[in-house]
């Protein structure tokens, strides 16, 4: 590895700059995968993230890596999935001698994989894994394996933070959508209160009953009522997070 004038590995400085300059999580992780293989020649890299319902490859250095990741998802077994589940690094020095994941092993060998290294992202509660695949056995022995671990440890914090920020952004978007939906429902409740001379609770029950009887979402029923009065579809209220 090359170093800058302060003795810091050049790839570390590049990743620090990358974290500051990339605009999205996807861009950052794609660049991370690409630069991983640039720093460790002869390997392919896939980055897996875990959601509450599935695992998927969010970025990869090439189609080869994402294809090997997909084999694990399809069969529900493999070093990547175990790394995420256990939080433990899973090296495979020689896939031809591996017995823990027979379906993954057979399919990966057929595609030329001979060794791999799966490293959990996120400490004791992993949010994903970085997967390195090589076409030669023992590609991650000794120095190169130590290099891979050090490299991954350096970017793990950044990846974890990026994923958490993306999840928070999604939560904020979901909240804003819920608030906008509620605003339309409140408008419809006001219309029904004036028409039916009823309380807010009674108006809401009318809306819910209509939604169930017609098998239509509550917001759609509310929007129809508001449109019938105003002549135009209701405008979503705009809520801006601080």
Coordinates of C-alpha atoms in Angstrom, one line a residue:
X1 CA 0.0 0.0 0.0
X2 CA 1.1 3.5 -0.7
X3 CA 1.1 6.2 2.0
X4 CA 0.8 10.0 2.0
X5 CA 3.3 12.3 3.6
X6 CA 1.8 11.9 7.1
X7 CA 2.2 8.1 6.9
X8 CA -1.5 7.5 6.5
X9 CA -2.4 4.8 3.9
X10 CA -3.5 6.5 0.7
X11 CA -6.7 4.5 0.5
X12 CA -7.7 5.7 4.0
X13 CA -7.4 9.3 2.9
X14 CA -9.3 8.6 -0.2
X15 CA -12.2 7.0 1.7
X16 CA -12.4 10.0 4.1
X17 CA -12.7 12.2 1.1
X18 CA -15.2 9.9 -0.5
X19 CA -17.4 10.1 2.5
X20 CA -17.5 13.8 2.3
X21 CA -18.0 14.2 -1.5
X22 CA -20.5 11.5 -2.5
X23 CA -24.0 12.7 -2.6
X24 CA -26.0 9.5 -1.8
X25 CA -25.6 6.2 0.1
X26 CA -25.7 4.3 -3.2
X27 CA -22.9 6.4 -4.7
X28 CA -20.8 6.0 -1.6
X29 CA -21.2 2.2 -1.3
X30 CA -20.6 1.7 -5.0
X31 CA -17.4 3.7 -4.8
X32 CA -16.4 1.7 -1.7
X33 CA -16.9 -1.6 -3.5
X34 CA -14.9 -0.4 -6.5
X35 CA -12.0 1.0 -4.4
X36 CA -11.9 -2.1 -2.3
X37 CA -11.0 -4.3 -5.3
X38 CA -8.6 -1.6 -6.5
X39 CA -6.7 -1.9 -3.2
X40 CA -6.7 -5.7 -3.3
X41 CA -6.1 -6.9 -6.8
X42 CA -7.7 -10.1 -8.1
X43 CA -10.9 -10.0 -6.0
X44 CA -14.5 -9.0 -6.5
X45 CA -16.5 -7.2 -3.8
X46 CA -20.2 -7.1 -2.9
X47 CA -21.9 -5.1 -0.2
X48 CA -24.9 -6.7 1.4
X49 CA -27.4 -4.8 3.6
X50 CA -30.1 -6.4 5.8
X51 CA -33.6 -5.2 6.2
X52 CA -36.4 -6.6 8.4
X53 CA -37.5 -8.9 5.6
X54 CA -34.5 -9.6 3.4
X55 CA -30.9 -9.2 2.4
X56 CA -29.9 -7.6 -0.8
X57 CA -26.7 -6.4 -2.6
X58 CA -26.8 -2.6 -2.5
X59 CA -23.5 -2.2 -4.3
X60 CA -20.8 -4.3 -6.0
X61 CA -17.5 -4.0 -7.9
X62 CA -18.9 -6.1 -10.7
X63 CA -21.7 -8.4 -11.8
X64 CA -19.7 -11.4 -10.8
X65 CA -19.8 -10.4 -7.1
X66 CA -23.5 -9.6 -7.1
X67 CA -24.2 -12.9 -8.8
X68 CA -22.4 -14.8 -6.0
X69 CA -24.3 -12.8 -3.4
X70 CA -27.5 -13.8 -5.2
X71 CA -26.7 -17.5 -4.9
X72 CA -26.6 -17.1 -1.1
X73 CA -29.9 -15.2 -1.0
X74 CA -31.5 -17.8 -3.2
X75 CA -30.4 -20.8 -1.1
X76 CA -30.7 -19.1 2.2
X77 CA -27.2 -20.1 3.2
X78 CA -23.6 -19.0 2.8
X79 CA -20.8 -17.1 4.6
X80 CA -22.3 -13.7 4.0
X81 CA -25.6 -14.6 5.7
X82 CA -23.8 -16.2 8.6
X83 CA -21.6 -13.2 9.0
X84 CA -24.7 -11.0 9.3
X85 CA -26.4 -13.4 11.7
X86 CA -23.4 -14.0 14.0
X87 CA -21.4 -10.9 13.6
X88 CA -18.3 -13.0 13.0
X89 CA -15.9 -12.9 10.1
X90 CA -16.3 -15.9 7.8
X91 CA -13.2 -16.8 5.8
X92 CA -13.2 -19.6 3.2
X93 CA -9.6 -20.5 2.3
X94 CA -10.6 -23.1 -0.3
X95 CA -14.2 -23.5 -1.3
X96 CA -13.5 -27.0 -2.7
X97 CA -12.9 -28.2 0.9
X98 CA -15.9 -26.3 2.4
X99 CA -18.7 -28.4 3.9
X100 CA -20.9 -25.9 5.9
X101 CA -23.1 -24.6 3.0
X102 CA -23.4 -27.4 0.4
X103 CA -25.9 -25.7 -1.9
X104 CA -24.0 -22.4 -2.0
X105 CA -20.7 -24.2 -2.3
X106 CA -21.7 -26.2 -5.3
X107 CA -23.2 -23.2 -7.1
X108 CA -20.3 -20.9 -6.3
X109 CA -17.7 -23.4 -7.4
X110 CA -19.5 -23.8 -10.7
X111 CA -19.0 -20.1 -11.2
X112 CA -15.3 -20.2 -10.5
X113 CA -15.2 -19.0 -6.8
X114 CA -12.3 -20.7 -4.9
X115 CA -12.0 -18.5 -1.8
X116 CA -13.9 -15.8 -0.1
X117 CA -14.0 -13.5 2.9
X118 CA -17.2 -12.2 4.5
X119 CA -16.9 -9.4 7.1
X120 CA -19.9 -8.2 9.1
X121 CA -20.8 -4.5 9.1
X122 CA -22.1 -3.0 12.3
X123 CA -20.4 -4.7 15.2
X124 CA -22.5 -7.0 17.4
X125 CA -25.7 -6.1 15.6
X126 CA -24.7 -6.2 11.9
X127 CA -26.6 -4.2 9.3
X128 CA -24.9 -6.0 6.5
X129 CA -21.7 -7.5 5.3
X130 CA -18.8 -6.9 2.9
X131 CA -18.1 -10.0 0.7
X132 CA -14.8 -10.5 -1.1
X133 CA -14.6 -13.3 -3.7
X134 CA -11.5 -14.7 -5.5
X135 CA -11.0 -17.2 -8.3
X136 CA -7.9 -18.7 -6.6
X137 CA -7.7 -20.6 -3.3
X138 CA -6.2 -19.1 -0.2
X139 CA -6.4 -15.6 -1.7
X140 CA -7.0 -14.1 1.7
X141 CA -4.3 -15.8 3.6
X142 CA -1.8 -14.0 5.9
X143 CA -1.0 -10.5 4.8
X144 CA -3.8 -10.0 2.3
X145 CA -6.4 -11.2 4.8
X146 CA -5.1 -8.8 7.4
X147 CA -5.2 -6.1 4.8
X148 CA -8.8 -6.9 4.0
X149 CA -9.9 -6.9 7.6
X150 CA -8.1 -3.6 8.3
X151 CA -9.6 -2.1 5.1
X152 CA -13.1 -3.2 6.0
X153 CA -12.8 -2.1 9.6
X154 CA -11.9 1.4 8.4
X155 CA -15.0 1.8 6.2
X156 CA -17.4 -0.2 8.4
X157 CA -18.2 2.8 10.6
X158 CA -18.9 5.0 7.5
X159 CA -21.1 2.3 5.9
X160 CA -23.1 1.8 9.2
X161 CA -23.6 5.5 9.6
X162 CA -24.7 5.9 5.9
X163 CA -27.2 3.1 6.3
X164 CA -28.6 4.5 9.5
X165 CA -28.9 7.9 7.9
X166 CA -30.8 6.4 5.0
X167 CA -33.1 4.5 7.3
X168 CA -33.7 7.8 9.2
X169 CA -34.5 9.6 6.0
X170 CA -37.0 6.9 5.1
X171 CA -38.6 7.1 8.5
X172 CA -38.9 10.9 8.0
X173 CA -40.5 10.4 4.6
X174 CA -42.9 7.9 6.0
X175 CA -43.9 10.3 8.8
X176 CA -44.4 13.2 6.3
X177 CA -46.6 11.0 4.2
X178 CA -48.6 10.0 7.2
X179 CA -49.1 13.6 8.3
X180 CA -50.2 14.6 4.7
X181 CA -52.7 11.7 4.7
X182 CA -54.0 12.8 8.0
X183 CA -54.5 16.3 6.8
X184 CA -56.8 15.1 4.0
X185 CA -58.8 12.9 6.4
X186 CA -59.2 15.9 8.8
X187 CA -60.6 17.9 5.9
X188 CA -63.1 15.2 5.1
X189 CA -64.1 14.9 8.8
X190 CA -64.9 18.6 8.8
X191 CA -67.1 18.2 5.7
X192 CA -69.0 15.4 7.3
X193 CA -69.4 17.2 10.6
X194 CA -71.1 20.1 8.7
X195 CA -73.2 17.8 6.5
X196 CA -74.3 15.3 9.1
X197 CA -74.1 17.6 12.2
X198 CA -72.1 15.0 14.0
X199 CA -69.0 14.9 16.2
X200 CA -65.5 14.3 14.9
X201 CA -65.5 10.7 16.3
X202 CA -68.8 10.0 14.5
X203 CA -67.5 11.5 11.2
X204 CA -64.4 9.3 11.4
X205 CA -66.5 6.2 12.0
X206 CA -68.5 7.1 8.8
X207 CA -65.3 7.4 6.9
X208 CA -64.0 4.0 8.2
X209 CA -67.2 2.3 7.4
X210 CA -67.2 3.6 3.9
X211 CA -63.6 2.5 3.5
X212 CA -64.4 -1.0 4.6
X213 CA -67.7 -1.4 2.6
X214 CA -66.0 -0.2 -0.6
X215 CA -62.6 -1.8 0.1
X216 CA -61.0 1.5 -0.6
X217 CA -58.2 3.2 1.4
X218 CA -59.4 5.7 4.0
X219 CA -57.4 8.5 2.4
X220 CA -59.0 7.9 -1.0
X221 CA -62.5 8.1 0.5
X222 CA -61.6 11.3 2.3
X223 CA -60.1 12.8 -0.9
X224 CA -63.4 12.0 -2.8
X225 CA -65.5 13.8 -0.2
X226 CA -63.2 16.9 -0.2
X227 CA -63.2 16.9 -4.0
X228 CA -67.0 16.7 -4.1
X229 CA -67.2 19.9 -2.1
X230 CA -64.3 22.0 -3.5
X231 CA -64.4 20.7 -7.1
X232 CA -60.6 20.0 -7.0
X233 CA -58.6 17.3 -5.4
X234 CA -57.2 18.2 -1.9
X235 CA -53.7 19.7 -1.9
X236 CA -51.4 17.8 0.4
X237 CA -50.3 19.8 3.4
X238 CA -46.6 20.5 3.3
X239 CA -44.7 19.6 6.4
X240 CA -41.0 20.5 6.5
X241 CA -38.7 18.7 8.9
X242 CA -36.4 20.9 10.9

